[in-house]
PDB file of C-alpha atoms in Angstrom:
ATOM      1  CA  MET W   1      29.309 -37.613  -5.785  1.00 61.00           C
ATOM      2  CA  ASN W   2      26.896 -40.218  -7.168  1.00 74.00           C
ATOM      3  CA  LYS W   3      23.321 -39.425  -8.137  1.00 76.00           C
ATOM      4  CA  LYS W   4      21.815 -41.324  -5.185  1.00 79.00           C
ATOM      5  CA  LYS W   5      23.798 -39.312  -2.646  1.00 80.00           C
ATOM      6  CA  ALA W   6      23.058 -36.029  -4.429  1.00 79.00           C
ATOM      7  CA  LEU W   7      19.332 -36.828  -4.442  1.00 82.00           C
ATOM      8  CA  LYS W   8      19.471 -37.625  -0.729  1.00 85.00           C
ATOM      9  CA  ILE W   9      21.117 -34.265   0.025  1.00 86.00           C
ATOM     10  CA  PHE W  10      18.549 -32.483  -2.150  1.00 87.00           C
ATOM     11  CA  VAL W  11      15.678 -34.159  -0.301  1.00 89.00           C
ATOM     12  CA  ILE W  12      17.195 -33.244   3.074  1.00 91.00           C
ATOM     13  CA  ILE W  13      17.540 -29.600   2.004  1.00 92.00           C
ATOM     14  CA  LEU W  14      13.923 -29.569   0.823  1.00 93.00           C
ATOM     15  CA  LEU W  15      12.761 -31.019   4.148  1.00 95.00           C
ATOM     16  CA  ILE W  16      14.725 -28.409   6.085  1.00 94.00           C
ATOM     17  CA  LEU W  17      13.241 -25.619   3.957  1.00 95.00           C
ATOM     18  CA  LEU W  18       9.745 -27.063   4.429  1.00 95.00           C
ATOM     19  CA  ILE W  19      10.184 -27.234   8.194  1.00 96.00           C
ATOM     20  CA  LEU W  20      11.458 -23.633   8.271  1.00 96.00           C
ATOM     21  CA  PHE W  21       8.483 -22.550   6.140  1.00 95.00           C
ATOM     22  CA  ILE W  22       6.029 -24.266   8.476  1.00 95.00           C
ATOM     23  CA  ILE W  23       7.664 -22.672  11.522  1.00 96.00           C
ATOM     24  CA  HIS W  24       7.593 -19.248   9.818  1.00 96.00           C
ATOM     25  CA  THR W  25       3.912 -19.584   8.902  1.00 95.00           C
ATOM     26  CA  ALA W  26       2.874 -20.931  12.317  1.00 96.00           C
ATOM     27  CA  ARG W  27       4.733 -18.129  14.125  1.00 96.00           C
ATOM     28  CA  ASN W  28       3.115 -15.429  11.983  1.00 95.00           C
ATOM     29  CA  PHE W  29      -0.331 -17.020  12.289  1.00 94.00           C
ATOM     30  CA  ILE W  30      -0.067 -17.072  16.091  1.00 95.00           C
ATOM     31  CA  ILE W  31       1.123 -13.431  16.166  1.00 95.00           C
ATOM     32  CA  ILE W  32      -1.671 -12.224  13.861  1.00 92.00           C
ATOM     33  CA  ASN W  33      -4.299 -14.053  15.931  1.00 91.00           C
ATOM     34  CA  SER W  34      -2.888 -12.457  19.085  1.00 92.00           C
ATOM     35  CA  LEU W  35      -2.971  -8.971  17.552  1.00 91.00           C
ATOM     36  CA  GLN W  36      -6.566  -9.474  16.413  1.00 89.00           C
ATOM     37  CA  LYS W  37      -7.579 -10.514  19.909  1.00 89.00           C
ATOM     38  CA  ASN W  38      -5.794  -7.543  21.482  1.00 90.00           C
ATOM     39  CA  ILE W  39      -7.280  -4.885  19.194  1.00 90.00           C
ATOM     40  CA  SER W  40     -10.820  -6.265  19.538  1.00 87.00           C
ATOM     41  CA  GLN W  41     -11.099  -4.641  22.980  1.00 89.00           C
ATOM     42  CA  TYR W  42     -10.632  -1.198  21.370  1.00 91.00           C
ATOM     43  CA  THR W  43     -12.601  -1.316  18.112  1.00 87.00           C
ATOM     44  CA  SER W  44     -15.938  -0.950  19.910  1.00 87.00           C
ATOM     45  CA  LYS W  45     -14.816   2.017  22.042  1.00 91.00           C
ATOM     46  CA  THR W  46     -17.102   5.065  21.829  1.00 91.00           C
ATOM     47  CA  ASN W  47     -14.853   7.448  23.777  1.00 95.00           C
ATOM     48  CA  LEU W  48     -11.490   7.916  22.138  1.00 95.00           C
ATOM     49  CA  ILE W  49      -8.855  10.239  20.714  1.00 96.00           C
ATOM     50  CA  ILE W  50      -6.760   9.409  17.662  1.00 95.00           C
ATOM     51  CA  LYS W  51      -3.790  11.578  16.748  1.00 95.00           C
ATOM     52  CA  ALA W  52      -1.954  11.198  13.445  1.00 94.00           C
ATOM     53  CA  LYS W  53       1.119  12.972  12.120  1.00 93.00           C
ATOM     54  CA  THR W  54       1.606  12.377   8.396  1.00 91.00           C
ATOM     55  CA  THR W  55       4.428  13.507   6.144  1.00 90.00           C
ATOM     56  CA  GLU W  56       3.919  13.506   2.379  1.00 80.00           C
ATOM     57  CA  ASN W  57       6.895  13.776   0.027  1.00 74.00           C
ATOM     58  CA  GLU W  58       8.898  15.462   2.812  1.00 70.00           C
ATOM     59  CA  SER W  59       7.206  18.734   1.869  1.00 76.00           C
ATOM     60  CA  THR W  60       3.704  18.509   3.316  1.00 84.00           C
ATOM     61  CA  LEU W  61       2.909  17.827   6.966  1.00 90.00           C
ATOM     62  CA  VAL W  62      -0.613  16.914   8.062  1.00 92.00           C
ATOM     63  CA  ASN W  63      -1.536  16.770  11.752  1.00 94.00           C
ATOM     64  CA  MET W  64      -4.896  15.261  12.597  1.00 95.00           C
ATOM     65  CA  THR W  65      -6.666  14.924  15.949  1.00 96.00           C
ATOM     66  CA  TYR W  66      -9.956  13.089  16.123  1.00 96.00           C
ATOM     67  CA  TYR W  67     -12.307  13.031  19.129  1.00 96.00           C
ATOM     68  CA  LYS W  68     -15.297  10.770  19.639  1.00 95.00           C
ATOM     69  CA  LYS W  69     -17.729  10.549  22.539  1.00 94.00           C
ATOM     70  CA  ASP W  70     -20.806   8.432  21.875  1.00 92.00           C
ATOM     71  CA  ASP W  71     -22.523  10.047  18.843  1.00 90.00           C
ATOM     72  CA  LYS W  72     -20.432  13.235  18.947  1.00 93.00           C
ATOM     73  CA  GLN W  73     -17.329  13.721  16.820  1.00 94.00           C
ATOM     74  CA  LYS W  74     -14.710  16.384  16.239  1.00 95.00           C
ATOM     75  CA  MET W  75     -11.761  16.395  13.889  1.00 95.00           C
ATOM     76  CA  ILE W  76      -8.982  18.961  13.602  1.00 96.00           C
ATOM     77  CA  MET W  77      -6.695  18.758  10.581  1.00 94.00           C
ATOM     78  CA  ASP W  78      -3.702  21.068  10.114  1.00 94.00           C
ATOM     79  CA  ARG W  79      -2.048  20.986   6.693  1.00 92.00           C
ATOM     80  CA  ILE W  80       1.337  22.675   6.539  1.00 89.00           C
ATOM     81  CA  LYS W  81       2.930  23.279   3.149  1.00 85.00           C
ATOM     82  CA  ASP W  82       5.510  25.847   2.053  1.00 81.00           C
ATOM     83  CA  GLY W  83       5.384  27.393   5.517  1.00 82.00           C
ATOM     84  CA  LYS W  84       1.632  28.037   5.328  1.00 87.00           C
ATOM     85  CA  THR W  85      -0.911  26.343   7.592  1.00 90.00           C
ATOM     86  CA  THR W  86      -4.524  25.587   6.729  1.00 93.00           C
ATOM     87  CA  THR W  87      -6.735  24.245   9.503  1.00 95.00           C
ATOM     88  CA  MET W  88     -10.012  22.435   8.983  1.00 94.00           C
ATOM     89  CA  THR W  89     -12.159  21.634  12.027  1.00 95.00           C
ATOM     90  CA  MET W  90     -15.292  19.515  11.745  1.00 94.00           C
ATOM     91  CA  TYR W  91     -17.946  19.100  14.427  1.00 94.00           C
ATOM     92  CA  ASN W  92     -20.646  16.462  14.471  1.00 92.00           C
ATOM     93  CA  ASN W  93     -23.096  16.857  17.360  1.00 88.00           C
ATOM     94  CA  GLY W  94     -25.073  13.800  16.311  1.00 84.00           C
ATOM     95  CA  GLU W  95     -27.636  15.846  14.391  1.00 85.00           C
ATOM     96  CA  ARG W  96     -25.638  18.359  12.359  1.00 88.00           C
ATOM     97  CA  ILE W  97     -22.123  18.686  10.938  1.00 91.00           C
ATOM     98  CA  ASP W  98     -20.392  22.072  10.845  1.00 92.00           C
ATOM     99  CA  THR W  99     -17.017  22.700   9.209  1.00 93.00           C
ATOM    100  CA  PHE W 100     -14.650  25.602   9.912  1.00 94.00           C
ATOM    101  CA  PHE W 101     -11.657  26.588   7.778  1.00 94.00           C
ATOM    102  CA  ASP W 102      -8.835  28.773   9.104  1.00 93.00           C
ATOM    103  CA  THR W 103      -6.584  29.693   6.192  1.00 90.00           C
ATOM    104  CA  PRO W 104      -3.964  32.375   5.501  1.00 88.00           C
ATOM    105  CA  GLU W 105      -6.645  34.071   3.371  1.00 88.00           C
ATOM    106  CA  GLY W 106      -9.341  34.148   6.060  1.00 91.00           C
ATOM    107  CA  LYS W 107     -11.947  32.214   8.042  1.00 93.00           C
ATOM    108  CA  ILE W 108     -14.803  30.299   6.411  1.00 92.00           C
ATOM    109  CA  ALA W 109     -17.596  28.212   7.926  1.00 92.00           C
ATOM    110  CA  GLN W 110     -19.964  25.715   6.353  1.00 90.00           C
ATOM    111  CA  ILE W 111     -23.021  25.060   8.509  1.00 89.00           C
ATOM    112  CA  ASN W 112     -24.867  21.775   8.279  1.00 85.00           C
ATOM    113  CA  SER W 113     -22.411  20.517   5.680  1.00 79.00           C
ATOM    114  CA  ASN W 114     -23.679  16.931   5.967  1.00 72.00           C
ATOM    115  CA  SER W 115     -20.260  15.362   5.442  1.00 74.00           C
ATOM    116  CA  MET W 116     -17.791  14.061   7.986  1.00 69.00           C
ATOM    117  CA  MET W 117     -14.405  12.586   7.204  1.00 72.00           C
ATOM    118  CA  SER W 118     -14.405   9.018   8.446  1.00 71.00           C
ATOM    119  CA  VAL W 119     -11.896   8.110  11.148  1.00 79.00           C
ATOM    120  CA  THR W 120     -12.178   4.614  12.535  1.00 77.00           C
ATOM    121  CA  LEU W 121     -10.165   2.105  14.471  1.00 80.00           C
ATOM    122  CA  VAL W 122      -9.642  -0.648  11.930  1.00 72.00           C
ATOM    123  CA  ASN W 123      -8.399  -4.156  12.580  1.00 75.00           C
ATOM    124  CA  SER W 124      -5.782  -4.159   9.828  1.00 73.00           C
ATOM    125  CA  PHE W 125      -5.284  -7.915  10.122  1.00 78.00           C
ATOM    126  CA  ASP W 126      -8.885  -8.987   9.857  1.00 77.00           C
ATOM    127  CA  THR W 127      -9.571 -11.574   7.161  1.00 78.00           C
ATOM    128  CA  ASP W 128     -12.602 -13.299   5.727  1.00 77.00           C
ATOM    129  CA  SER W 129     -11.525 -16.729   6.967  1.00 81.00           C
ATOM    130  CA  ASN W 130      -8.853 -18.602   8.924  1.00 84.00           C
ATOM    131  CA  TRP W 131      -7.621 -20.081   5.650  1.00 87.00           C
ATOM    132  CA  GLN W 132      -7.066 -16.619   4.186  1.00 86.00           C
ATOM    133  CA  ARG W 133      -5.262 -15.569   7.344  1.00 88.00           C
ATOM    134  CA  LEU W 134      -3.048 -18.659   7.141  1.00 90.00           C
ATOM    135  CA  VAL W 135      -2.091 -17.897   3.530  1.00 89.00           C
ATOM    136  CA  MET W 136      -1.310 -14.280   4.379  1.00 89.00           C
ATOM    137  CA  SER W 137       0.745 -15.422   7.362  1.00 91.00           C
ATOM    138  CA  ALA W 138       2.830 -17.578   5.050  1.00 92.00           C
ATOM    139  CA  ILE W 139       3.945 -14.632   2.913  1.00 90.00           C
ATOM    140  CA  ALA W 140       4.103 -11.961   5.632  1.00 91.00           C
ATOM    141  CA  ILE W 141       7.336 -10.840   7.255  1.00 93.00           C
ATOM    142  CA  ILE W 142       7.087  -9.958  10.956  1.00 94.00           C
ATOM    143  CA  ARG W 143      10.080  -8.542  12.803  1.00 95.00           C
ATOM    144  CA  ASN W 144      10.641  -7.335  16.358  1.00 95.00           C
ATOM    145  CA  VAL W 145      11.884  -3.739  16.262  1.00 95.00           C
ATOM    146  CA  ASP W 146      12.310  -0.818  18.645  1.00 93.00           C
ATOM    147  CA  TYR W 147       9.898   2.073  18.182  1.00 92.00           C
ATOM    148  CA  ASN W 148      10.275   5.063  20.517  1.00 88.00           C
ATOM    149  CA  GLY W 149      11.828   2.855  23.174  1.00 89.00           C
ATOM    150  CA  LYS W 150       9.188   0.128  22.922  1.00 89.00           C
ATOM    151  CA  GLU W 151       9.450  -3.228  21.191  1.00 91.00           C
ATOM    152  CA  VAL W 152       6.790  -3.532  18.472  1.00 94.00           C
ATOM    153  CA  TYR W 153       6.128  -5.630  15.394  1.00 95.00           C
ATOM    154  CA  ALA W 154       7.199  -4.324  11.987  1.00 94.00           C
ATOM    155  CA  ILE W 155       5.013  -6.124   9.448  1.00 92.00           C
ATOM    156  CA  THR W 156       5.294  -6.238   5.665  1.00 89.00           C
ATOM    157  CA  ASN W 157       3.550  -8.245   2.941  1.00 86.00           C
ATOM    158  CA  PHE W 158       0.386  -8.936   4.938  1.00 83.00           C
ATOM    159  CA  VAL W 159      -2.534  -8.402   2.565  1.00 75.00           C
ATOM    160  CA  SER W 160      -6.183  -8.590   3.561  1.00 68.00           C
ATOM    161  CA  PRO W 161      -9.473  -6.985   2.454  1.00 63.00           C
ATOM    162  CA  TYR W 162      -9.025  -4.463   5.279  1.00 61.00           C
ATOM    163  CA  THR W 163      -5.455  -3.282   4.723  1.00 59.00           C
ATOM    164  CA  LEU W 164      -4.143  -0.439   2.591  1.00 50.00           C
ATOM    165  CA  ALA W 165      -2.550  -1.104  -0.789  1.00 46.00           C
ATOM    166  CA  THR W 166       0.745  -2.960  -0.635  1.00 48.00           C
ATOM    167  CA  GLU W 167       2.365  -2.226  -3.991  1.00 52.00           C
ATOM    168  CA  ASN W 168       4.981   0.178  -2.594  1.00 56.00           C
ATOM    169  CA  GLY W 169       6.501  -2.075   0.062  1.00 66.00           C
ATOM    170  CA  GLU W 170       4.470  -0.725   2.958  1.00 82.00           C
ATOM    171  CA  ILE W 171       5.591  -1.299   6.540  1.00 89.00           C
ATOM    172  CA  THR W 172       3.213  -1.215   9.496  1.00 89.00           C
ATOM    173  CA  TYR W 173       4.434  -0.900  13.072  1.00 93.00           C
ATOM    174  CA  ILE W 174       2.003  -2.547  15.486  1.00 93.00           C
ATOM    175  CA  ASP W 175       1.874  -2.321  19.276  1.00 93.00           C
ATOM    176  CA  LYS W 176       2.259  -5.862  20.596  1.00 93.00           C
ATOM    177  CA  ASP W 177       0.058  -5.285  23.639  1.00 92.00           C
ATOM    178  CA  THR W 178      -2.865  -3.517  21.949  1.00 92.00           C
ATOM    179  CA  GLY W 179      -2.680  -4.498  18.266  1.00 91.00           C
ATOM    180  CA  LEU W 180      -3.009  -0.805  17.392  1.00 93.00           C
ATOM    181  CA  LEU W 181      -1.225   0.739  14.420  1.00 91.00           C
ATOM    182  CA  MET W 182       1.631   2.967  15.619  1.00 93.00           C
ATOM    183  CA  LYS W 183       3.340   3.852  12.352  1.00 92.00           C
ATOM    184  CA  PHE W 184       2.776   3.337   8.639  1.00 89.00           C
ATOM    185  CA  ILE W 185       5.240   3.832   5.797  1.00 88.00           C
ATOM    186  CA  SER W 186       4.242   3.688   2.134  1.00 83.00           C
ATOM    187  CA  GLY W 187       6.589   5.149  -0.455  1.00 80.00           C
ATOM    188  CA  ASP W 188       7.013   8.862   0.337  1.00 81.00           C
ATOM    189  CA  LEU W 189       4.176   8.825   2.879  1.00 85.00           C
ATOM    190  CA  GLU W 190       4.901   8.266   6.567  1.00 89.00           C
ATOM    191  CA  SER W 191       2.274   8.415   9.304  1.00 90.00           C
ATOM    192  CA  GLU W 192       2.559   8.042  13.092  1.00 93.00           C
ATOM    193  CA  LYS W 193      -0.427   7.549  15.405  1.00 93.00           C
ATOM    194  CA  GLU W 194      -1.267   7.913  19.089  1.00 94.00           C
ATOM    195  CA  TYR W 195      -4.406   6.888  20.982  1.00 95.00           C
ATOM    196  CA  GLU W 196      -6.286   7.762  24.156  1.00 95.00           C
ATOM    197  CA  PHE W 197      -9.419   6.125  25.497  1.00 95.00           C
ATOM    198  CA  ASP W 198     -12.190   7.214  27.878  1.00 94.00           C
ATOM    199  CA  THR W 199     -10.802  10.741  28.399  1.00 95.00           C
ATOM    200  CA  VAL W 200     -13.011  12.858  26.068  1.00 95.00           C
ATOM    201  CA  THR W 201     -15.379  15.333  27.769  1.00 95.00           C
ATOM    202  CA  ASP W 202     -18.297  17.308  26.278  1.00 93.00           C
ATOM    203  CA  ASP W 203     -16.464  20.649  26.327  1.00 94.00           C
ATOM    204  CA  VAL W 204     -14.302  19.400  23.435  1.00 95.00           C
ATOM    205  CA  PHE W 205     -17.318  19.744  21.135  1.00 94.00           C
ATOM    206  CA  ILE W 206     -18.062  23.436  21.805  1.00 93.00           C
ATOM    207  CA  GLU W 207     -17.914  25.183  18.431  1.00 94.00           C
ATOM    208  CA  PRO W 208     -16.026  28.470  17.843  1.00 93.00           C
ATOM    209  CA  ASP W 209     -17.713  31.877  17.627  1.00 92.00           C
ATOM    210  CA  ILE W 210     -19.520  31.816  14.290  1.00 90.00           C
ATOM    211  CA  GLY W 211     -19.292  35.604  14.145  1.00 89.00           C
ATOM    212  CA  GLN W 212     -15.587  35.330  13.327  1.00 91.00           C
ATOM    213  CA  TYR W 213     -16.273  33.335  10.157  1.00 92.00           C
ATOM    214  CA  LYS W 214     -17.709  34.047   6.732  1.00 91.00           C
ATOM    215  CA  ILE W 215     -20.593  31.664   6.092  1.00 89.00           C
ATOM    216  CA  GLN W 216     -20.144  29.757   2.854  1.00 83.00           C
ATOM    217  CA  ASP W 217     -22.905  27.980   0.989  1.00 75.00           C
ATOM    218  CA  ASN W 218     -22.261  24.222   0.981  1.00 63.00           C
ATOM    219  CA  ASN W 219     -22.526  24.163  -2.813  1.00 55.00           C
ATOM    220  CA  GLU W 220     -19.678  26.633  -3.330  1.00 52.00           C
TER     221      GLU W 220
END
C-alpha cells in the first residue's frame, strides 16, 4: 500500500470518527436539554414528598422521607446499622424547628433547634451556559436501560456545578418523562428515590407527644 492510499484511508477514518463524535454530542445535548425542560415543572413545587433509600457499604441502610407543604417541612430519617435503628424526625412549622430522636437508648427532643437538613429538588444537569452544557454532552455517556420495568436514562461522566462528585464512576438513573433522579450509584453508596406531588396535608406536621421525650439543650 502506497503512502497516498494510506493517507486517504486515514483521512476517511478520521472523518468517520468526527461524524460519530458529532452525532454522539448532538444526541446527548438534545437529551440533556429535554431533561432540563421536563424537571423545570417540578423544581418550583411547594407540595411534595421525596423518599430515599440509601445503602452505604452494604452494612448501613438509611431511609429518608421528606414532606413539604408551603413553608412547612418534615423529615424522617431511619438509620439501620448492626440490626439497630435510630430515627430522627425534624419538624419545621415555618417559625420553629423541633427535632426528635428515637434510639435504642431512649427518646430525646431538641426544641427550637434552628437547624433543618436541606432536601431540595435539584436539576442535576443545569449548567452555567449552553457552551458548558455542550462540552459536558460531548464527554457524557447516556444509555437507555430498564429500571423497575420502566425505560430510563443511565448517565455517566456528566459534570456540572450542580452535580455530585464524579471521581468514583457515578451513575445516575433519570426518568425520561420527568427528568427526576431515580437512582444514584457512587462507589459503595447506592440511593433510590421516589416522588409524590400535591398530596401533603397539614396533619403530617403534627408533632409527637413531647411528654414521651427527654428535652435536651441544643448545645449538648
